[in-house]
PDB file of C-alpha atoms and ligand atoms in Angstrom:
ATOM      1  CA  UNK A 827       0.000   0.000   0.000  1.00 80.00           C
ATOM      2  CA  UNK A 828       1.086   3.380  -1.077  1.00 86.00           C
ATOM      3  CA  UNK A 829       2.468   5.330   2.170  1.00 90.00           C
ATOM      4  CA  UNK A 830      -1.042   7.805   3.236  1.00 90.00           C
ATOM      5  CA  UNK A 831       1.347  10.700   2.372  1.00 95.00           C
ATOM      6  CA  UNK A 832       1.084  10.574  -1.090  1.00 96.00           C
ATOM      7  CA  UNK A 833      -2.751  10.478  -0.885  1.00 98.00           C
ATOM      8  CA  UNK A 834      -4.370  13.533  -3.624  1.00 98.00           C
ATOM      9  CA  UNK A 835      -7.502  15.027  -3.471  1.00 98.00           C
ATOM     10  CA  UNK A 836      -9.752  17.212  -5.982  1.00 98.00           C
ATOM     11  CA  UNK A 837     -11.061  20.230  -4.884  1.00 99.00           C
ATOM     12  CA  UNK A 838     -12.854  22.436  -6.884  1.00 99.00           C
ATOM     13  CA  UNK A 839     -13.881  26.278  -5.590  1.00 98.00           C
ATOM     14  CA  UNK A 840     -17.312  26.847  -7.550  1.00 98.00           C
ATOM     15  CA  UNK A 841     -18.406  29.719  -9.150  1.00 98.00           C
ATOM     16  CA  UNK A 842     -20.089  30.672  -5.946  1.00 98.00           C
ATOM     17  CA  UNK A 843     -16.823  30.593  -3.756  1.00 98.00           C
ATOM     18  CA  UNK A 844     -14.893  32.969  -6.488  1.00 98.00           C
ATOM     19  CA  UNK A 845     -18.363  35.619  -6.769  1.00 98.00           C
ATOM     20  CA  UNK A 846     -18.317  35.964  -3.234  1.00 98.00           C
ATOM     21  CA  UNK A 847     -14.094  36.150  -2.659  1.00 98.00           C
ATOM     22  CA  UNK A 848     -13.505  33.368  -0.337  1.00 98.00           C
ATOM     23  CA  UNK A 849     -10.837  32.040  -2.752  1.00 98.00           C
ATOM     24  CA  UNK A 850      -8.099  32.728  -0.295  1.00 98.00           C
ATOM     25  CA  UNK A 851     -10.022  31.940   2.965  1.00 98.00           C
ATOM     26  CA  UNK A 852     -10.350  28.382   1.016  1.00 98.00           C
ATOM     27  CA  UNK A 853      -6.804  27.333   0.148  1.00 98.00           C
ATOM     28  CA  UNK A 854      -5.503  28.892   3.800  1.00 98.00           C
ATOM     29  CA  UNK A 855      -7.753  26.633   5.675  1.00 98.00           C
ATOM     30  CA  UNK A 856      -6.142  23.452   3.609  1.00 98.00           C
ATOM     31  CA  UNK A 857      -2.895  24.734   3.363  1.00 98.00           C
ATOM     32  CA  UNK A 858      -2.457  25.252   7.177  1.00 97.00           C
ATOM     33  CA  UNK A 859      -3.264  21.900   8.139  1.00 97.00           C
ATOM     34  CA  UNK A 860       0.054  20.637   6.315  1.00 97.00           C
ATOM     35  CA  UNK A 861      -1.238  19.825   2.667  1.00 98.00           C
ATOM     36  CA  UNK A 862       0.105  20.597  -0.152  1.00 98.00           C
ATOM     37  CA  UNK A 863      -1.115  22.519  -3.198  1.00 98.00           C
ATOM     38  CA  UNK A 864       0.287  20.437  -6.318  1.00 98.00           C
ATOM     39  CA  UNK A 865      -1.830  22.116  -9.029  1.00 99.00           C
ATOM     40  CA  UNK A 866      -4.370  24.642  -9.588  1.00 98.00           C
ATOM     41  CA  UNK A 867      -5.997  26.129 -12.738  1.00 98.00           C
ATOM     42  CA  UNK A 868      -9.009  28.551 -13.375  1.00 98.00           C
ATOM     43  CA  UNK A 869     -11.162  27.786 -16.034  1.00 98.00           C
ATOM     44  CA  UNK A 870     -15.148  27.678 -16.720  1.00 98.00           C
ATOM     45  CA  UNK A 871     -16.166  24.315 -17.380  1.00 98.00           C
ATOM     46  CA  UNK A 872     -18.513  22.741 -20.563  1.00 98.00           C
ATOM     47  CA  UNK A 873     -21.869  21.060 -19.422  1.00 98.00           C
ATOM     48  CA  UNK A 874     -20.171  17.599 -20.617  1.00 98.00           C
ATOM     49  CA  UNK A 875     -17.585  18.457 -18.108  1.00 98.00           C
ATOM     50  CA  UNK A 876     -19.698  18.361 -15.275  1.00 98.00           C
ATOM     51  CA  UNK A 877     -21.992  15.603 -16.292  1.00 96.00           C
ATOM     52  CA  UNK A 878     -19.253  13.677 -16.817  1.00 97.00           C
ATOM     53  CA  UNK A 879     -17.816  14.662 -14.132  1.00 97.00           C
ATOM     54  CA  UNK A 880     -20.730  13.429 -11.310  1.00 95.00           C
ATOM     55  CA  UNK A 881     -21.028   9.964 -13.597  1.00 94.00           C
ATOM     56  CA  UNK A 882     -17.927   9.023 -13.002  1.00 94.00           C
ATOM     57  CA  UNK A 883     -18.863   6.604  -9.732  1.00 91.00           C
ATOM     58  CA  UNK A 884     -21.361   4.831 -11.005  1.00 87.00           C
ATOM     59  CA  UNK A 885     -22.742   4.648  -7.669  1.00 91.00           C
ATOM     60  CA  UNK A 886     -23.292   8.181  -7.114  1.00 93.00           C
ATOM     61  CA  UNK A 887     -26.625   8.559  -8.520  1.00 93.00           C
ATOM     62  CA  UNK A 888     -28.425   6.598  -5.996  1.00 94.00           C
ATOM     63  CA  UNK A 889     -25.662   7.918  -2.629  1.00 93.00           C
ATOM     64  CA  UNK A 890     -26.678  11.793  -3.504  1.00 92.00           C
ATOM     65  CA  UNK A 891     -30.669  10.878  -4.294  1.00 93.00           C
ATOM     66  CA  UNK A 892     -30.565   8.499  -1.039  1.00 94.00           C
ATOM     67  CA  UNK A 893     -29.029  11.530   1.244  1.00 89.00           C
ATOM     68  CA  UNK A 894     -30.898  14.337   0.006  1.00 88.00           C
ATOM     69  CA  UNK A 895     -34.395  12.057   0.639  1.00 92.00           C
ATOM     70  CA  UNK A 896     -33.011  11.100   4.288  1.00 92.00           C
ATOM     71  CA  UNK A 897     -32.020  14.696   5.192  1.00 87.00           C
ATOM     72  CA  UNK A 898     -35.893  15.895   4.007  1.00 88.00           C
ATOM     73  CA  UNK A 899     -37.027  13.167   6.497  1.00 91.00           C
ATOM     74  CA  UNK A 900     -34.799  14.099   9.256  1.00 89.00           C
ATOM     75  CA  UNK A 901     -36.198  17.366   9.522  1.00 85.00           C
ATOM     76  CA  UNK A 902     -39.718  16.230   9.579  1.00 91.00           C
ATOM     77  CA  UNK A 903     -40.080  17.988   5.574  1.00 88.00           C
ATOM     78  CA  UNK A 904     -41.518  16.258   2.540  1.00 89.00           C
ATOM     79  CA  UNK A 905     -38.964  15.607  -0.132  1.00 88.00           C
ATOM     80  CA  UNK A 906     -39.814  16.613  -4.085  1.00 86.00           C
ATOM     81  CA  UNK A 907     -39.708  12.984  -4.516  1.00 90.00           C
ATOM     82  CA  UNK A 908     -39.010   9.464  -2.931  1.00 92.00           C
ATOM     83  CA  UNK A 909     -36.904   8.035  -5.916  1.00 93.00           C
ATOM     84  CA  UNK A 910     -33.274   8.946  -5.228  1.00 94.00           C
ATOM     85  CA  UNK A 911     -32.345   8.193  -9.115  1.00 93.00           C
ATOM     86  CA  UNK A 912     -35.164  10.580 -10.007  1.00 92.00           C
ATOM     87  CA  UNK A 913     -33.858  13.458  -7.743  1.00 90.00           C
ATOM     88  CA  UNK A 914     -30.044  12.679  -8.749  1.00 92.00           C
ATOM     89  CA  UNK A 915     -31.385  12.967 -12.368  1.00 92.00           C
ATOM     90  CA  UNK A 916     -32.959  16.842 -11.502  1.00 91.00           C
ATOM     91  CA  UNK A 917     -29.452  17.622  -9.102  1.00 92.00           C
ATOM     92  CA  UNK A 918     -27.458  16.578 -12.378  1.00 94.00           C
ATOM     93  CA  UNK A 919     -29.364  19.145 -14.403  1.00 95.00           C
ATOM     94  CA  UNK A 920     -28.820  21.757 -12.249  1.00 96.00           C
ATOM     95  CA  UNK A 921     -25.273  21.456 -11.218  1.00 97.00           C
ATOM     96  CA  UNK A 922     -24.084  21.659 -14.857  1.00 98.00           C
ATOM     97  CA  UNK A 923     -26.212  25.096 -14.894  1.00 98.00           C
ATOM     98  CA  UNK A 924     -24.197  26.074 -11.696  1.00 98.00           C
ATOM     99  CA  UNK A 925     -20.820  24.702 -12.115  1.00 98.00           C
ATOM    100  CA  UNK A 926     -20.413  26.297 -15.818  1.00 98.00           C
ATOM    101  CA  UNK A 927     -21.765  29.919 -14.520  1.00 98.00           C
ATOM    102  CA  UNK A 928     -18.854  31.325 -14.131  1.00 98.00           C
ATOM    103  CA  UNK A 929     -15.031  30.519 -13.778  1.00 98.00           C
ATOM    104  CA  UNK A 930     -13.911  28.012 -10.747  1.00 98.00           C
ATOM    105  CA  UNK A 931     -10.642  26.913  -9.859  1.00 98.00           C
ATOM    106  CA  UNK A 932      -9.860  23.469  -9.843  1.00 99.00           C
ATOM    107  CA  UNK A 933      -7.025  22.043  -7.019  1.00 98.00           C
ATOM    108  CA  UNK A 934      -5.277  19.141  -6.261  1.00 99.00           C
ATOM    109  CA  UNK A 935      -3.700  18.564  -2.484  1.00 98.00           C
ATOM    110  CA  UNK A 936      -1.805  15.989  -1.885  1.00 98.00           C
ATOM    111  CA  UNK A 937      -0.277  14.911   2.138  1.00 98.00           C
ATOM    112  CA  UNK A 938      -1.461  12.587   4.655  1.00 97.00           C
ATOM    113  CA  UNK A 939      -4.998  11.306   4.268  1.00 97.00           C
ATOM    114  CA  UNK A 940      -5.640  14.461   1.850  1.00 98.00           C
ATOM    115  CA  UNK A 941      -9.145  13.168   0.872  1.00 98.00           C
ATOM    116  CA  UNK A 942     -11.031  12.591   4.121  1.00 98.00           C
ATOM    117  CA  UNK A 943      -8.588  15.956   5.802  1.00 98.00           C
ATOM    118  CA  UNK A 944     -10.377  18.287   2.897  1.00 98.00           C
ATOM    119  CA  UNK A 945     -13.876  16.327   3.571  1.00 98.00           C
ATOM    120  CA  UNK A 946     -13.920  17.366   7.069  1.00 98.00           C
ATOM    121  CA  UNK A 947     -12.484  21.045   6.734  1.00 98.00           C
ATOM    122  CA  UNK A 948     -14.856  21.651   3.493  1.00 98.00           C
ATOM    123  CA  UNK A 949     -18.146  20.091   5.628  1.00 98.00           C
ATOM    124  CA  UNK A 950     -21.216  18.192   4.627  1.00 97.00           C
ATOM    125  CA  UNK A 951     -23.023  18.976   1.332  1.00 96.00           C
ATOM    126  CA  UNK A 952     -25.941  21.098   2.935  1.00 96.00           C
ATOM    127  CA  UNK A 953     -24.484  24.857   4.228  1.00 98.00           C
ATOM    128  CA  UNK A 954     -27.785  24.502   6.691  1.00 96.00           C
ATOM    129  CA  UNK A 955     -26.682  21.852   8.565  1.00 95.00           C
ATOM    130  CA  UNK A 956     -22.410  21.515   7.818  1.00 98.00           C
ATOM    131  CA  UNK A 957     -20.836  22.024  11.369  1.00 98.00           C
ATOM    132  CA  UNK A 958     -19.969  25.109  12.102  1.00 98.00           C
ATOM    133  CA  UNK A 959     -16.003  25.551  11.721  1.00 98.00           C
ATOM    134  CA  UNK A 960     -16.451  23.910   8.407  1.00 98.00           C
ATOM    135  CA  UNK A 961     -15.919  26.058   5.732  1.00 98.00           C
ATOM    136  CA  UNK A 962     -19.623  25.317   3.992  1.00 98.00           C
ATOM    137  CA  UNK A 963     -20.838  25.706   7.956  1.00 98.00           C
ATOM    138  CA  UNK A 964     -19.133  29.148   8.306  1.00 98.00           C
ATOM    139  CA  UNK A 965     -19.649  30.998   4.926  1.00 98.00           C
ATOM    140  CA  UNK A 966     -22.903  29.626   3.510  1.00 98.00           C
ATOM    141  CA  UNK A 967     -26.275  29.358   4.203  1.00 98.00           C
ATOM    142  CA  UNK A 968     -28.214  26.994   1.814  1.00 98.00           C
ATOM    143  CA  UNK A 969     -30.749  23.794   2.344  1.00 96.00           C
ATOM    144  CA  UNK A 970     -31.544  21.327   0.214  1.00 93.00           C
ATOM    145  CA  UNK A 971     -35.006  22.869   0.524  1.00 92.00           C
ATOM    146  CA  UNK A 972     -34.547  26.174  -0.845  1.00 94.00           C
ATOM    147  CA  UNK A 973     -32.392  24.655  -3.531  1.00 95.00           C
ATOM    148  CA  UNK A 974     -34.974  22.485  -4.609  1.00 90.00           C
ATOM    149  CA  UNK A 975     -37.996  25.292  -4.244  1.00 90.00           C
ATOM    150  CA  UNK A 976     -36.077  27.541  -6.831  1.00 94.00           C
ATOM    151  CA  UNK A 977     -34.608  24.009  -8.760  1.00 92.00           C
ATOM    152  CA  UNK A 978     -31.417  24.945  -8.312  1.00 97.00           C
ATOM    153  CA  UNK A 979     -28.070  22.655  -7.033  1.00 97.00           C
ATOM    154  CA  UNK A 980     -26.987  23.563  -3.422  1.00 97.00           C
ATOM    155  CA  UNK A 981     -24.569  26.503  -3.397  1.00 98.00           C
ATOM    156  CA  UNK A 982     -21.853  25.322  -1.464  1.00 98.00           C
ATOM    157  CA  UNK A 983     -18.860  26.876  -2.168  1.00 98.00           C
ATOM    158  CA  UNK A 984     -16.586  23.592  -2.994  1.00 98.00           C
ATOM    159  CA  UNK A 985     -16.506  20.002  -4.431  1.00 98.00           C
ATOM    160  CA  UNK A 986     -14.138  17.732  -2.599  1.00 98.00           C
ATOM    161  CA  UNK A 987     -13.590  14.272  -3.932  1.00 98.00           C
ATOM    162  CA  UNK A 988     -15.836  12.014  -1.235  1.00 96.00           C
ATOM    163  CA  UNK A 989     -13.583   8.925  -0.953  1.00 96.00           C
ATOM    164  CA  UNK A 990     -10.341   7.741  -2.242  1.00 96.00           C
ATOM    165  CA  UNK A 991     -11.118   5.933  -5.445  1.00 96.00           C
ATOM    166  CA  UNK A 992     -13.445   8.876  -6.229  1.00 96.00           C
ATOM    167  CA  UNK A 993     -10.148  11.117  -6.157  1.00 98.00           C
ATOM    168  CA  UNK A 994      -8.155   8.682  -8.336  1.00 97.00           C
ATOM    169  CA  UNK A 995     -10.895   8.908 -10.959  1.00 97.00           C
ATOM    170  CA  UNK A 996     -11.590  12.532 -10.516  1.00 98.00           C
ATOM    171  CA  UNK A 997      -7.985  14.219 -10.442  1.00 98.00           C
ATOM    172  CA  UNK A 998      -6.873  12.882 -14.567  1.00 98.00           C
ATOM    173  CA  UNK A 999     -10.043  14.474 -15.666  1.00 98.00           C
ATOM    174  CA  UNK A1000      -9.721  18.098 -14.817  1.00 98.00           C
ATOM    175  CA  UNK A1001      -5.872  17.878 -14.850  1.00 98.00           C
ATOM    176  CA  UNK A1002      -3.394  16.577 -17.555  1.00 98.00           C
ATOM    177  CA  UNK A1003      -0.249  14.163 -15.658  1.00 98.00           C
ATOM    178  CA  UNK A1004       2.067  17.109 -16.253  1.00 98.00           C
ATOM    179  CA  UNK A1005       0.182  20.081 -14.796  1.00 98.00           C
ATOM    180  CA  UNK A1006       0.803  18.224 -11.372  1.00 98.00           C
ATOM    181  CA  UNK A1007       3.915  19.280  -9.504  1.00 98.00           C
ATOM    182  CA  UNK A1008       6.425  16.703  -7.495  1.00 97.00           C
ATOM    183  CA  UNK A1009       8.152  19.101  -5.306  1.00 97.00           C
ATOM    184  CA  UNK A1010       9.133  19.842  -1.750  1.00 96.00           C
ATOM    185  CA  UNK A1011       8.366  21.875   1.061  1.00 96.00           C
ATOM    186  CA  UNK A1012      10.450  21.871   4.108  1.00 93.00           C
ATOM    187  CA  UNK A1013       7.475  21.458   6.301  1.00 94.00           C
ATOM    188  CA  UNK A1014       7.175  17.569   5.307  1.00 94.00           C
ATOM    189  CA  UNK A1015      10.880  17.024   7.173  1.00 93.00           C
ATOM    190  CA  UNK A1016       8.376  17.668  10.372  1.00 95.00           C
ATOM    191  CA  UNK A1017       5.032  15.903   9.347  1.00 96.00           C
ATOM    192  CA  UNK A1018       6.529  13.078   7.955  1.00 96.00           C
ATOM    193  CA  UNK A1019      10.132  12.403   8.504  1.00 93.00           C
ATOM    194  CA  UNK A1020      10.524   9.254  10.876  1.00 92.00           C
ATOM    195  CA  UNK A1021      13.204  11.095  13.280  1.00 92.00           C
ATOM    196  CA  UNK A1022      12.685  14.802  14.093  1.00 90.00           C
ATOM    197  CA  UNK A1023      16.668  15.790  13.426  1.00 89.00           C
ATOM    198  CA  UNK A1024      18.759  18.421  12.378  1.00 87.00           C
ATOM    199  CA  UNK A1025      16.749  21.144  15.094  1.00 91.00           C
ATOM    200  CA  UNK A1026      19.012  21.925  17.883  1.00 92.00           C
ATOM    201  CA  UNK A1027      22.627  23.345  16.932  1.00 93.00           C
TER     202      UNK A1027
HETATM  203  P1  GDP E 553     -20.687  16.738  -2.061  1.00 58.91           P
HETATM  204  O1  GDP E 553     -19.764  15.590  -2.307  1.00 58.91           O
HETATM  205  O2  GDP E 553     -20.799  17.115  -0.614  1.00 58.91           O
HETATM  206  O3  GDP E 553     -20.397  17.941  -2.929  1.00 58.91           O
HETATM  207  O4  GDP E 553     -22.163  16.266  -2.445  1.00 58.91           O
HETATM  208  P2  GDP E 553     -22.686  15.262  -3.575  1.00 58.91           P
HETATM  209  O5  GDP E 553     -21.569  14.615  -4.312  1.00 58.91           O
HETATM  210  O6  GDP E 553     -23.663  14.379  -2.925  1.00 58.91           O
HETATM  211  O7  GDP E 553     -23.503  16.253  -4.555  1.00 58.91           O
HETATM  212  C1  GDP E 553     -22.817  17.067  -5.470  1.00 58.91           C
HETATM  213  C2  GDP E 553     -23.372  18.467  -5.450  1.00 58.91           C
HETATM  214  O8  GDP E 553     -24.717  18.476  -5.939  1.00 58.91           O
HETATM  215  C3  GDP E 553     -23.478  19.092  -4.062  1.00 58.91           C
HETATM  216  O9  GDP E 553     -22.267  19.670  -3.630  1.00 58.91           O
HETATM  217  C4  GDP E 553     -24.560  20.132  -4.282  1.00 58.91           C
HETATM  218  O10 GDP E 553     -24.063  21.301  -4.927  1.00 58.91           O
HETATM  219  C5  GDP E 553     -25.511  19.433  -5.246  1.00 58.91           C
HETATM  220  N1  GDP E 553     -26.597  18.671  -4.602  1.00 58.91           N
HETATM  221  C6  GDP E 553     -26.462  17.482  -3.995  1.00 58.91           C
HETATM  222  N2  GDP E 553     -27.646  16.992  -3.571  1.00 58.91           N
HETATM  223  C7  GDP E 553     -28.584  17.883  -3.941  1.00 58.91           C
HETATM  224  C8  GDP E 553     -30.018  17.923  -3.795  1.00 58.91           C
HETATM  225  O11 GDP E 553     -30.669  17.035  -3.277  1.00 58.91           O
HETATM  226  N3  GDP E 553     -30.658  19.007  -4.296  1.00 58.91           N
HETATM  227  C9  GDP E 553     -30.004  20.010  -4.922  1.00 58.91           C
HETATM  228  N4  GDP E 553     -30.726  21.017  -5.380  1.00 58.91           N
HETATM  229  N5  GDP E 553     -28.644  20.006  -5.078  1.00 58.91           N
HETATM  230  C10 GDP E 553     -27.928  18.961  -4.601  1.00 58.91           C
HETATM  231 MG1   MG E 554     -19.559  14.320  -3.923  1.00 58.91          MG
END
């Protein structure tokens, strides 16, 4: 098994998170927890893009249909439908309206256990209900309720690759093998190195 070190992660700041300047508040609150930025791009994305994009797990369809319909229950609200292919089908439609409104950047961060670090500091998918010291629970406010009212995706500032396989899949198609940077930083020598030498004098 690879060492956790060298484990990437996608993160994407959506059009939302540039139009309302939190592009720096994003990166510091990854990049002080050790990580490190190995490539970034702006660009606005195509529709295929996206789509393709969200299809990549096959299994995502029913995960995001299945946890929108359980957080409708858990508040006691009635969701816009009980199939959780038929809502993925409508949250597909609108998050390739969203995600190509406007430019986004597109990261990848790479250190130890990158993908579920940047899950917990980016939050859960709802603003209403992320914990607060998340970055979706301190500078956003949506529901899955008003997004569906207006049928509209949930404005939440970020995508972050969900699990490990999803990142694998997810980094080679918004970045080419070369746009990703080996390099050092001489933080790692204290994360990572096995002795802590070469301090004292
Ligand atoms: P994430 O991994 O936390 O971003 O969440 P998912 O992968 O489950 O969903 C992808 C994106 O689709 C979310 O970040 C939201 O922008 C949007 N979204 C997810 N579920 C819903 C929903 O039930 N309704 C609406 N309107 N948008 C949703
Ligand atoms: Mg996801």
């Amino acid at each position: 098994m690879a060492h956790p070190k060298t484990e990437r992660t996608l993160v994407i700041v959506k059009p939302d998170g540039i139009q309302r300047a939190l592009i720096g508040e994003i990166i510091r609150r990854y990049e002080r927890t050790g990580l490190k930025l190995v490539a970034l791009k702006m660009l606005i994305p195509t529709e295929a893009m996206i789509e393709e994009h969200y299809l990549l797990d096959p299994n995502w369809k029913k995960s995001v249909g299945e946890k929108a319909i359980s957080s409708y229950v858990k508040k006691g609200e009635k969701p816009p439908s009980t199939d959780p292919i038929e809502v993925a089908d409508s949250v597909v439609v609108s998050l390739k309206k969203y995600m190509t409104s406007g430019p986004v950047i597109a990261m990848v961060w790479e250190g130890g256990h990158a993908v579920e670090l940047v899950r917990k500091i980016t939050g859960s998918t709802e603003p209403r209900s992320a914990s607060i010291g998340t970055i979706r629970g301190d500078f956003v406010l949506d529901s899955y309720q008003m997004a569906d009212t207006d049928t509209r995706a949930i404005r939440n500032l970020i995508h972050a690759s969900g699990t490990v396989p999803e990142a694998e899949k997810e980094i080679p198609h918004w970045f080419k093998p070369e746009e990703i940077i080996r390099y050092h930083v001489p933080h790692e020598a204290t994360l990572y190195d096995v002795d802590m030498k070469g301090i004292l004098e």
